[in-house]
Amino acid sequence: MLRQEGSIAQNIKLKRTRDAVTSAIQAAIDRLTQVNKIPDNGLVLFCGENFDTNEFKCFMFSPPEKVPIFFYRTDKSFHTEFLEDMIEESDVYGLVIVERDYATIGILKGARVQVLEEFEGFVPGKHMMGGQSQRRIDRIIEEMYANFLKEVGEKVNAFFLPFVENKKMKGILIGGPGYAKKDFYDGDYMDYRLKKLVLQPLFDVPDQGDAGLKELIMKAQDLLKNQKYVQVENLLEEIKYHLAKDDGLVIYGIQDIRKALQMGAVDSLVVYDEPGSELEKLAQEAENYGAKVYVIGDELPDGEWVKKTFGGAIGKLRYKVY
Amino acid sequence: MSQKPHLNLIVIGHVDHGKSTLIGRLLMDRGFIDEKTVKEAEEAAKKLGKESEKYAFLLDRLKEERERGVTINLTFMKFETRKYFFTVIDAPGHRDFVKNMITGASQADAAIIVISAKKGEFEAGMSAEGQTREHIILAKTMGINQMIVAVNKMDLTDPPYDEKRYKEVVDTVTKFMKSFGFDMSKVKFVPVVAPAGENVTQKATHMPWYNGPTLEELLDQLEVPPKPVDKPLRIPIQEVYSISGVGVVPVGRVESGVLKVGDKVVFMPAGKVGEVRSIETHHTKIEKAEPGDNIGFNVRGVEKKDIKRGDVVGNVQNPPTVAEEFTAQIIVIWHPTAVSVGYTPVLHVHTASVACRISEITSRIDPKTGKEAEKNPQFVKAGDSAIVKFTPIKDLCVEKFREFPALGRFAMRDMGKTVGVGVITDVKPKKIDIK
Ligand SMILES: Nc1nc2c(ncn2[C@@H]2O[C@H](COP(=O)(O)OP(=O)(O)OP(=O)(O)O)[C@@H](O)[C@H]2O)c(=O)[nH]1
Ligand SMILES: [Mg+2]
């Protein structure tokens, strides 16, 4: 099949794209010919060149769970969506932020917060109006508002019901500025199965988008104590607090952390995710010493800070070590 | 439209301190609200058993606002004094709607801050979480220097109309504003009772100890800011209407340059070009708009989906800058722990609010000398000033403060609070195709 694709690729007009696709297909064929038996969980193969960095990458592996489908695609990016579920923690929380004319729908899985959709409703404000038809216009505005809430409900249903059906949805958080969230919850805009999952109270959240979702989670942290996102964020906030106070309760640098571990002084440790590195070893050691270890990547706002500023590992101490 | 000079005035302050009531009263006293609207507001207030709120109902027209007794959206109204033609923007005081207040403040030349003198209410507004405090900071950040402080609810002080309480409020607010760099010669105070109209357009009958000007007289002491007509055109968009039979009508305030009917303009970050077919302000058609004008303008060649709040309109020859990354000097005014690389607050610049990630903290600045105190610090905390680089999470139009002040200053907010303010010193532009 790949050979056939290879000859189709000869028809691509842009030379650069044609070359990239052809070499990706050839690389895939080369790798496949080395495999004599398909593993039980199936086989996954990604090949391609990144035009920005001119890097050519090819990955072949057998995933931790059975690959559910046969899928072949030539595209701008790697299609990992079928695999994501395998590495995801299965608990999912639905997130909704709704106000009069704007809404964000998202999910929280483990340490990942994801915006599914952010959209605006065309509910006009007040200032273009006045005069004769004032009341009529006010009524129309209220109607548009109700229609917008309906649209939000429909989208929430479409996004969240599949999670309910495969029993992954643990709860739904609703937030937003002012009263629209209450109107949304009270009105019958959501499917009854989703409504049952809504956690109380509804939260006051002034922002939308990614920032709004993160605020919603942090405001609901008491309900989400066991979520990795909340735990790591709280730990990092605590670390920053001690850093700002400069009270010696924070430790970084692989050498210093190792020393503190040996003294049994490390309470918890945040390590940047870098497979095969010294950091990975450190995380393993820390676990052996009984410290709470959180491995984080760039999905958290502070991932980059931990990596760049502290060489990828920073911990909170039980007591001052020097 | 009136030949008098035009000023944009925003009314700000903590929730329920009486902003809408004060403006409702002022406009009604001077006959700027038609009879029908007044009747309708009175009836609606009666029906909800809230007769005392009839003045606020003149501005709070949404069902949600009336039932809950709070302002949510900005209301724009016009009125005239002896000297000026005003567009007055009634802002919400509720903490959840601070972003709407910022949008309004970014379009204003002057502000009335309404502060309740009632025991407990004044203190709530000035507390660390209070919006009297936060709005003062944000108004200054958005470039408002002229301010009228209306000390309201003087009938509810203990004892009523207490001069001592008034002085206490004035002193506390003066101290706070000074610490934020206000030139106090441009800040004026007046004690008022909004529903009774005391010191609004008429001298108070219950406060003989006050001999100063009324609120209306203070409005005539405001000054018109200079108009940067020679600079390239910049209009941050506040709202977009799509009117059937007419087309797309973006609404916003001209910050610099001149807009004329027939001009070819570009909407950034979309890069879409359109032709201006008509310009109107307060339902009056005009041929050209200048800095300070609040306008709606009809454009041919663009669609509703190409434009949204926070976009900026400019000339095709000199389009607004979309930032790949920008450098700013910030002051952290409130943060429980520390601000570090990766921190992603929501930045409010002109009418836009976009989350921006701090990608580098270049240096910490000594507030006394203005010189670098530490290079590449691990973090900065409340009270610190720093030079940082921001990467916007979504396309965002900003400019250097030096070139376009209104598009180069911002407030940083996170978790519903203002964590800092800043000015933009440099912008690395992103390439956008103009189509
Ligand atoms: N006694 C007395 N009541 C007042 C005065 N000013 C306002 N009020 C009342 O205070 C309440 C709030 O007034 P509003 O004008 O809605 O306050 P606001 O500042 O516009 O509130 P938001 O827009 O929601 O922030 C209403 O019930 C008013 O009638 C005053 O001077 N004296
Ligand atoms: Mg109000």
Coordinates of N, CA, C and O and ligand atoms in Angstrom, one line a residue, chain B residues 15-21 52-53 56 70-71 93-94 152-153 155-156 193-195, ligand 1:
Chain B
V15 N -18.9 48.3 43.6 CA -20.3 47.9 43.3 C -21.2 48.6 44.3 O -20.9 48.7 45.5
D16 N -22.4 49.0 43.7 CA -23.5 49.6 44.5 C -23.1 50.9 45.2 O -23.9 51.4 46.0
H17 N -22.0 51.6 44.8 CA -21.7 52.9 45.4 C -22.6 54.0 44.8 O -22.5 55.1 45.3
G18 N -23.3 53.7 43.7 CA -24.2 54.7 43.2 C -23.9 55.3 41.9 O -24.4 56.4 41.6
K19 N -23.1 54.6 41.1 CA -22.7 55.2 39.8 C -23.8 55.4 38.8 O -24.0 56.5 38.3
S20 N -24.6 54.4 38.6 CA -25.7 54.5 37.7 C -26.7 55.5 38.2 O -27.3 56.3 37.4
T21 N -27.0 55.5 39.5 CA -27.9 56.5 40.0 C -27.5 57.9 39.8 O -28.3 58.8 39.4
S52 N -36.7 52.9 44.7 CA -35.5 53.7 44.9 C -34.5 53.6 43.8 O -33.5 54.4 43.7
E53 N -34.6 52.6 43.0 CA -33.6 52.4 41.9 C -34.0 52.9 40.6 O -33.4 52.6 39.6
A56 N -31.1 54.5 38.5 CA -30.2 53.5 38.0 C -30.8 52.8 36.8 O -30.1 52.5 35.8
V70 N -27.5 45.2 39.5 CA -26.1 45.6 39.3 C -25.9 45.9 37.8 O -26.7 45.4 37.0
T71 N -24.9 46.7 37.5 CA -24.6 47.0 36.1 C -23.7 45.9 35.6 O -22.8 45.5 36.3
G93 N -19.5 48.0 38.6 CA -18.5 48.0 39.7 C -18.2 46.6 40.2 O -17.3 46.4 40.9
H94 N -19.1 45.6 39.9 CA -19.0 44.3 40.3 C -17.6 43.7 39.9 O -17.2 43.8 38.8
N152 N -20.3 59.9 47.6 CA -21.8 59.7 47.5 C -22.4 59.2 48.8 O -21.7 58.8 49.8
K153 N -23.7 59.1 48.8 CA -24.5 58.6 50.0 C -24.2 59.4 51.3 O -24.1 58.8 52.4
D155 N -26.1 61.2 52.7 CA -27.3 61.1 53.6 C -27.2 59.9 54.5 O -27.9 59.8 55.5
L156 N -26.3 58.9 54.2 CA -26.2 57.7 55.1 C -25.0 57.7 56.0 O -24.7 56.6 56.5
V193 N -25.4 63.5 47.1 CA -26.4 62.5 47.4 C -27.1 62.3 46.0 O -27.8 63.1 45.5
A194 N -26.8 61.1 45.4 CA -27.2 60.9 44.0 C -28.7 61.0 43.8 O -29.2 61.8 43.0
P195 N -29.5 60.2 44.6 CA -31.0 60.2 44.3 C -31.6 61.5 44.5 O -32.5 61.9 43.8
Ligands
LIG1 N1 -29.5 56.6 50.4 C1 -28.8 56.7 49.3 N2 -28.9 55.6 48.4 C2 -28.2 55.7 47.3 C3 -27.4 56.8 46.9 N3 -26.8 56.5 45.7 C4 -27.2 55.3 45.3 N4 -28.0 54.8 46.3 C5 -28.7 53.4 46.2 O1 -27.6 52.5 46.1 C6 -28.0 51.4 45.3 C7 -27.0 51.1 44.3 O2 -27.0 52.1 43.3 P1 -26.5 51.9 41.8 O3 -26.6 53.3 41.2 O4 -27.2 50.8 41.2 O5 -25.0 51.6 42.1 P2 -23.9 51.3 41.0 O6 -22.6 51.9 41.5 O7 -24.3 51.7 39.7 O8 -23.8 49.7 41.1 P3 -23.0 48.7 40.0 O9 -23.2 49.4 38.7 O10 -23.7 47.4 40.1 O11 -21.6 48.7 40.4 C8 -29.4 51.7 44.8 O12 -30.4 51.1 45.6 C9 -29.5 53.2 44.9 O13 -30.8 53.6 45.1 C10 -27.3 57.9 47.9 O14 -26.6 58.9 47.7 N5 -28.1 57.8 49.0

